[in-house]
Coordinates of C-alpha atoms in Angstrom, one line a residue:
X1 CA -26.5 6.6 35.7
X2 CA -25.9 5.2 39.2
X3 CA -25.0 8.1 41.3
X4 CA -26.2 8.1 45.7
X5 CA -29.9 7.5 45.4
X6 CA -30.5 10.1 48.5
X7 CA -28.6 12.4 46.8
X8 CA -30.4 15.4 44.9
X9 CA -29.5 16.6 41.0
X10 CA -27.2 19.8 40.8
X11 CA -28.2 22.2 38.7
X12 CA -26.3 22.9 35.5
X13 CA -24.7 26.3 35.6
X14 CA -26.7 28.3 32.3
X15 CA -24.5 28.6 29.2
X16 CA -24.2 32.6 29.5
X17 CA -23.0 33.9 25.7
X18 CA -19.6 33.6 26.9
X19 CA -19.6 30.2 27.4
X20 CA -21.6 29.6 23.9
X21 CA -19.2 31.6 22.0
X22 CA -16.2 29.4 23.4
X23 CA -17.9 26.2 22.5
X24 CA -18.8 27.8 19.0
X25 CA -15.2 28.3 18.6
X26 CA -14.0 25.1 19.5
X27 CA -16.9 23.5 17.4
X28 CA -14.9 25.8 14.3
X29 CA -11.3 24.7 15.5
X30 CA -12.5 20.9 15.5
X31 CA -13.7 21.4 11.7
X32 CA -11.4 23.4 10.8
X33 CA -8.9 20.6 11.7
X34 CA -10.9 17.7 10.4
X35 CA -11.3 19.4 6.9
X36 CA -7.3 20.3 6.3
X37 CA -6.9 16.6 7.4
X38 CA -7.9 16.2 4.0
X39 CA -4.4 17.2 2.7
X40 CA -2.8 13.9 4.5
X41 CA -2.7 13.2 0.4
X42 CA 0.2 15.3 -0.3
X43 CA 1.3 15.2 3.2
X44 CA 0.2 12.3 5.6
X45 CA 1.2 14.9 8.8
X46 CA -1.5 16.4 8.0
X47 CA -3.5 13.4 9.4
X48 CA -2.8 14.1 12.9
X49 CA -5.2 17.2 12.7
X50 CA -7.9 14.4 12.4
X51 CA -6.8 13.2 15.3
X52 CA -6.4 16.0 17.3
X53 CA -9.9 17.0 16.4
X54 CA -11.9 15.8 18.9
X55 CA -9.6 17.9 21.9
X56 CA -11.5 21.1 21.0
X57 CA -14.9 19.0 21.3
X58 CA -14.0 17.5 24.3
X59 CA -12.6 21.0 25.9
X60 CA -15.7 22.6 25.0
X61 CA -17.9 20.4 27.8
X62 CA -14.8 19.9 29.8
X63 CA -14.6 23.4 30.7
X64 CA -17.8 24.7 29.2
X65 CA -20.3 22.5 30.5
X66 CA -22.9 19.9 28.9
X67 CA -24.7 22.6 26.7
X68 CA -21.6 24.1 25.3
X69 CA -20.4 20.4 24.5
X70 CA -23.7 19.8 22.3
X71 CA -23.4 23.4 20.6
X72 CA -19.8 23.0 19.7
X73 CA -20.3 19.6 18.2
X74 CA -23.6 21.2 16.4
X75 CA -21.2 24.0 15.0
X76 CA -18.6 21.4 14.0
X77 CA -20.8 19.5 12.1
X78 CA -22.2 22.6 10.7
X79 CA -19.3 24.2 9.4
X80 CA -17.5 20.7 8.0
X81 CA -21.1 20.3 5.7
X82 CA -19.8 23.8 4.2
X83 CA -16.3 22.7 3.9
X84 CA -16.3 19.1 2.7
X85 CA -19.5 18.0 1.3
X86 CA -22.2 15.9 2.5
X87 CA -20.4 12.4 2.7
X88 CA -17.2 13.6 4.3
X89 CA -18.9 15.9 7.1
X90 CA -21.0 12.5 8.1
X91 CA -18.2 10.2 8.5
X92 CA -16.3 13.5 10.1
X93 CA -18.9 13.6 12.1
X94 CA -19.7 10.3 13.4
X95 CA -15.7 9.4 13.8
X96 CA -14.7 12.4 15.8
X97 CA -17.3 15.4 16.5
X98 CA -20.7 13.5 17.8
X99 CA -18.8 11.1 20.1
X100 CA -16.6 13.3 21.3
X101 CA -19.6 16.2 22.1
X102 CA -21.7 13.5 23.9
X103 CA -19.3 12.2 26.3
X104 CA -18.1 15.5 26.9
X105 CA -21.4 16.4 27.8
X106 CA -22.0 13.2 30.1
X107 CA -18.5 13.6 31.6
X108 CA -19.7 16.9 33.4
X109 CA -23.3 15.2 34.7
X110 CA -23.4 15.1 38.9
X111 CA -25.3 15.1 41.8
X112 CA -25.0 16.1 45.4
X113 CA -25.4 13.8 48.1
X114 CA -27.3 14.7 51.0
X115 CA -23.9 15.6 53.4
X116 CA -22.5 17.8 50.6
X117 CA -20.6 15.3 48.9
X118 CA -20.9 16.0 44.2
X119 CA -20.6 12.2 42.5
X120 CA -19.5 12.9 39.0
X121 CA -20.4 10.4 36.5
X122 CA -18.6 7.3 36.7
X123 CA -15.6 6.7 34.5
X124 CA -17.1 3.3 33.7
X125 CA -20.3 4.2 32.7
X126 CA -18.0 6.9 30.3
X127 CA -16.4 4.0 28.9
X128 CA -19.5 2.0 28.1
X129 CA -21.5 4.5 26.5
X130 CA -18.7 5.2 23.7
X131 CA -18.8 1.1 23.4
X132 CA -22.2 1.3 22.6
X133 CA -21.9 4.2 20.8
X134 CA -19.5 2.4 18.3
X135 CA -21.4 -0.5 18.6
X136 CA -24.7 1.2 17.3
X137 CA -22.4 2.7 14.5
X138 CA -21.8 -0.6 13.5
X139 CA -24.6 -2.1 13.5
X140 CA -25.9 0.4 11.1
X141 CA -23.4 -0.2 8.8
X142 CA -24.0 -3.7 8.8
X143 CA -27.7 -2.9 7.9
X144 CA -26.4 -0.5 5.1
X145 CA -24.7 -3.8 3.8
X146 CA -27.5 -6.5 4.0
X147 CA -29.2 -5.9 0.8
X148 CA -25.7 -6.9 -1.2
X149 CA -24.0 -10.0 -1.2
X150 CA -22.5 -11.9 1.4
X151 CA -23.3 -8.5 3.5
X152 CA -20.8 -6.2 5.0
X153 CA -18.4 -9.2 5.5
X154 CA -18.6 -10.4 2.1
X155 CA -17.8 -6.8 0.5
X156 CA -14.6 -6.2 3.2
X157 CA -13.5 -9.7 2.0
X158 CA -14.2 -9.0 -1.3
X159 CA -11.9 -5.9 -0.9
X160 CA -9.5 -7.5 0.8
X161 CA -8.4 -10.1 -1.7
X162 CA -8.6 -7.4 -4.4
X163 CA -6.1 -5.5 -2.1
X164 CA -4.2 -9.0 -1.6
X165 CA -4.4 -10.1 -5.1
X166 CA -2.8 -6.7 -6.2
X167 CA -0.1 -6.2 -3.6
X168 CA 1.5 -10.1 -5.6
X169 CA 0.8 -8.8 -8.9
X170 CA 3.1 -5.5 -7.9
X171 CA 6.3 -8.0 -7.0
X172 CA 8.4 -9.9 -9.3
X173 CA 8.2 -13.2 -7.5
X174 CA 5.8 -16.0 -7.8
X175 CA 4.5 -17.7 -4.4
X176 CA 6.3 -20.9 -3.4
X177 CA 5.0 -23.8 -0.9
X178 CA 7.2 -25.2 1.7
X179 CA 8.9 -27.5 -0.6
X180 CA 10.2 -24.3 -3.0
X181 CA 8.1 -25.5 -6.0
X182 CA 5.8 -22.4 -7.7
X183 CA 1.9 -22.5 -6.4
X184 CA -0.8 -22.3 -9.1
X185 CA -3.1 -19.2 -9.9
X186 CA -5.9 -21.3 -8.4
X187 CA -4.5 -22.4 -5.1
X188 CA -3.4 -18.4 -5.2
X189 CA -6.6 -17.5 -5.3
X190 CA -7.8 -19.3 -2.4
X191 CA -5.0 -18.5 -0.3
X192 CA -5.7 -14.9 -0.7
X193 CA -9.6 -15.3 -0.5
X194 CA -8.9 -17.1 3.2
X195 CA -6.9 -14.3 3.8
X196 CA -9.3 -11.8 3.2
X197 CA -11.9 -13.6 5.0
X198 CA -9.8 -14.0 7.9
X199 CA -9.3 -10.6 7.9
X200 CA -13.0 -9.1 7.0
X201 CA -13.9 -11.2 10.3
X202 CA -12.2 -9.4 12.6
X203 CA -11.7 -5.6 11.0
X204 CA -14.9 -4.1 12.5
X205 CA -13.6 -5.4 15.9
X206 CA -10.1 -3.9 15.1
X207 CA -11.2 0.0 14.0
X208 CA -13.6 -0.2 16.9
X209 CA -11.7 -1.3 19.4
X210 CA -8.6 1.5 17.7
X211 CA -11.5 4.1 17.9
X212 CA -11.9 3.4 21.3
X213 CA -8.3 3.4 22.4
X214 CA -8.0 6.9 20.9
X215 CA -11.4 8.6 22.3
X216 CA -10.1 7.5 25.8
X217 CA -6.6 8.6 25.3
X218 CA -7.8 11.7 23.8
X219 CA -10.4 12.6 26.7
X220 CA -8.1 11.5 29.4
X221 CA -5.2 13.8 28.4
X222 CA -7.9 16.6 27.7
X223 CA -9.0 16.8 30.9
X224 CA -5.6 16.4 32.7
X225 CA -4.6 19.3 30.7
X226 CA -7.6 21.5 32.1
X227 CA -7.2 20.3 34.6
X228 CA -4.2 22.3 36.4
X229 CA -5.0 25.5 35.5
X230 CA -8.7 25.3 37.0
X231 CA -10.1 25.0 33.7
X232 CA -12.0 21.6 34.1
X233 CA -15.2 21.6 36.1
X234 CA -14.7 17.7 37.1
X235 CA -11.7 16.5 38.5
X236 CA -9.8 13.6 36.6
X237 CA -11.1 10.4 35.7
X238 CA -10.1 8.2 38.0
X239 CA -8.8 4.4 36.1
X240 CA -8.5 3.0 39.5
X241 CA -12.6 3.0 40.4
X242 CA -13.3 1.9 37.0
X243 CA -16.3 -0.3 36.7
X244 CA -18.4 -1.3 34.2
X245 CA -22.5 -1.4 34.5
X246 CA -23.7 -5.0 35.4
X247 CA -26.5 -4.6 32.7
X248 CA -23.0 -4.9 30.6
X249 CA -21.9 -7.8 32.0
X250 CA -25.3 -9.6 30.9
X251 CA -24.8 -8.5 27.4
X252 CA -21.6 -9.9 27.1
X253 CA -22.0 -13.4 27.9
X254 CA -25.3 -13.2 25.3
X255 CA -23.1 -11.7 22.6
X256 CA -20.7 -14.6 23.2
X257 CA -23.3 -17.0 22.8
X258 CA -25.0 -15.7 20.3
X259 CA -21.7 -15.8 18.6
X260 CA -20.7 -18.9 19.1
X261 CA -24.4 -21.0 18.2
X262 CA -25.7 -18.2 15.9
X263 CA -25.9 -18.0 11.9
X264 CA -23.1 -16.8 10.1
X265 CA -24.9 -13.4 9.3
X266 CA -25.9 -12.5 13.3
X267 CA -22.6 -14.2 14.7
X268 CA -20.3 -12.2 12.8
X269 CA -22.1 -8.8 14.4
X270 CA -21.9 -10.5 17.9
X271 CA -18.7 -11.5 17.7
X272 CA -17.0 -7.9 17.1
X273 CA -19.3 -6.6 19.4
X274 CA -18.1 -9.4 22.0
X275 CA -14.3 -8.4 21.2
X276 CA -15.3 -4.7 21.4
X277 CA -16.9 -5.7 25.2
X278 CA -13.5 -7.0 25.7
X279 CA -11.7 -4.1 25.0
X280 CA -13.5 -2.5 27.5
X281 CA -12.8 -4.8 30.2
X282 CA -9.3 -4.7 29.5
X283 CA -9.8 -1.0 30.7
X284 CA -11.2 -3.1 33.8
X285 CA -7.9 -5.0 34.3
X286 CA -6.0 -2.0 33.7
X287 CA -8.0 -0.7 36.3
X288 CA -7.3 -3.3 38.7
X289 CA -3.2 -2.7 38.6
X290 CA -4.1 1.2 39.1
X291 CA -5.8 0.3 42.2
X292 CA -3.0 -1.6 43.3
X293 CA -0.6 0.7 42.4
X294 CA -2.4 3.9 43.9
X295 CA -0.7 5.1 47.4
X296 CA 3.0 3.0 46.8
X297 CA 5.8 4.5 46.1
X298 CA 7.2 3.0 43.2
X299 CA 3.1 1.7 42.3
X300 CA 4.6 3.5 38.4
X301 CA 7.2 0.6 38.2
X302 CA 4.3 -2.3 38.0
X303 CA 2.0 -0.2 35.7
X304 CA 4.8 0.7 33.5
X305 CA 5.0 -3.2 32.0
X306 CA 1.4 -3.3 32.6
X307 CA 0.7 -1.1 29.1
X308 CA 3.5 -2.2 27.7
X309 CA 1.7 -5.7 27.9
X310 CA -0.9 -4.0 25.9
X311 CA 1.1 -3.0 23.2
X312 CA 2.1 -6.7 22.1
X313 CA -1.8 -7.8 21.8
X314 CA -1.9 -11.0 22.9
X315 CA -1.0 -10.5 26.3
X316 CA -3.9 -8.0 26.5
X317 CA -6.4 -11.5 26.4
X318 CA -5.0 -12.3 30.0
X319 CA -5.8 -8.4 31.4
X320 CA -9.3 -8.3 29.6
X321 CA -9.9 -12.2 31.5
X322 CA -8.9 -10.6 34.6
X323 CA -11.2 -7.5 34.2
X324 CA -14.0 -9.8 33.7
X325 CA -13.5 -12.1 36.3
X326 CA -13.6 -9.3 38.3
X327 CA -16.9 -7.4 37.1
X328 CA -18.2 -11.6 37.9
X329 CA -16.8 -11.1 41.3
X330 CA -18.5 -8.0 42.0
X331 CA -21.9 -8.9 40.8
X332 CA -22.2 -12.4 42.5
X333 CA -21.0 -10.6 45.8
X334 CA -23.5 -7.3 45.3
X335 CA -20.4 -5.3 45.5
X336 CA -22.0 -1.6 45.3
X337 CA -20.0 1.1 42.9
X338 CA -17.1 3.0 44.2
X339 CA -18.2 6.5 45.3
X340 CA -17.3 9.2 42.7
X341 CA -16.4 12.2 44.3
X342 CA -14.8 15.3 43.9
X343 CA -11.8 16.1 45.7

């Protein structure tokens, strides 16, 4: 954590009972909400739950403090083992509760500088540990996969041009080439099995990346509904002194390279984990038109068709390029971190 280096740690306040019991009853509200997400069978509404789960998580060390974060994710994943079984409560758990508990608990980390001033933990440094958080996640489930064939890519293509293969077999009408004339079961095949390929590439990237959008939406409008009724000990997180580490920076261009000149088996981890990098420098470029924005009148009117760039995913490339060029500019000019303070 980079925080003022003549600054001295503040104390956590201690988690009185009070403050226990609230984050043992948000730790039941999240599980409560993860296990009737179960139901999104009859009903897929009741998949929002799932994703709502993490709010109680996230108020508990919002409001609460880092202790009460831990203990209401430890009750979550307590109570879900009772509800739904071993194997749901861990992918429960890992998805929504753990993630959610342990930034909720970093969000809340500070120090006081020497004249008074508090310097919260920085947003960035937020935003990079739930990159490497999913990025460890993966990578264990990569190793889960290396002992069957063709690893985890090979089973998500294998899946995917099972799914493929049976989405034709459901419709009445055979596949045609450009010329109108009927393709052969062979040539079928293989155009579904490059499909699925395609596809297995780039999935882990794609739920990471998704998982990331939604921890940060979900924190961010947390917080900023503590926030007005004094219910939030830190005050928002701020997009417009978003920075990433530098130590991030480093790994990124060696995850591109190792991407690019590595076997198949190591570049297909590195490159996901290089497109999940750029996810979170496209939180950088985002950052960027924040800055601008902040102070101007109608600042709202450029950052409107800023996200609605986002939205159409190709555009995004050009914001994530922007971010990074940036965090280059910073580093080769020894540009120190924003200060993070409370208002």
């Amino acid at each position: 954590m980079v925080m003022n280096t003549a600054g001295q740690p503040v104390s956590s306040p201690p988690a009185h009972m009070g403050n226990l019991l609230v984050a043992a009853v948000c730790g039941l509200a999240a599980a409560v909400m993860l296990s009737q997400s179960l139901r999104a069978a009859e009903n897929m509404w009741w998949i929002v739950l799932a994703y709502l789960a993490p709010v109680p998580i996230f108020a508990a060390g919002f409001s609460q403090g880092k202790i009460p974060a831990l203990v209401a994710g430890t009750v979550g994943c307590a109570l879900l083992l009772l509800m739904v079984g071993t194997q749901n409560m861990i992918t429960f758990s890992a998805v929504f509760i753990i993630p959610a508990a342990l930034l909720g608990a970093l969000a809340v980390r500070h120090r006081r500088g020497d004249d008074g001033q508090i310097f919260w933990y920085p947003t960035g440094y937020l935003l990079t540990a739930a990159m490497v958080y999913a990025g460890v996640c993966f990578i264990l489930i990569n190793s889960a996969f290396m002992g069957q064939e063709g690893g985890l890519q090979g089973q998500l293509t294998q899946m995917g041009q099972q799914f493929l293969e049976s989405r034709q077999s459901d419709t009445t009408s055979a596949m045609t080439n450009f010329e109108g004339q009927p393709i052969s079961p062979e040539q079928q095949t293989e155009i579904w099995r490059t499909a699925a390929e395609f596809m297995a590439q780039y999935l882990p990237t794609i739920v990471m990346s998704s998982w990331l959008f939604f921890m940060v939406i979900t924190g961010v409008a947390t917080l900023r509904a503590l926030g007005p009724h004094g219910w939030s000990l830190r005050p928002d997180l701020s997009m417009a002194d978003l920075e990433l580490p530098a130590w991030f920076l480093a790994a990124t261009v060696v995850l591109g390279l190792v991407a690019y000149a590595a076997p198949a088996a190591y570049a297909f981890v590195a490159l996901n984990l290089f497109i999940l990098a750029g996810a979170g420098y496209m939180f950088v470029g985002l950052g960027l038109a924040h800055r601008w924005a902040k102070g101007r009148k109608w600042g709202w009117l450029f950052l409107v068709p800023m996200y609605v760039l986002t939205i159409f995913g190709w555009p995004t490339i050009f914001i994530a390029l922007a971010g990074f060029l940036v965090s280059v500019w910073r580093v080769r000019h020894f540009l120190p971190l924003q200060n993070r303070r409370a208002s």
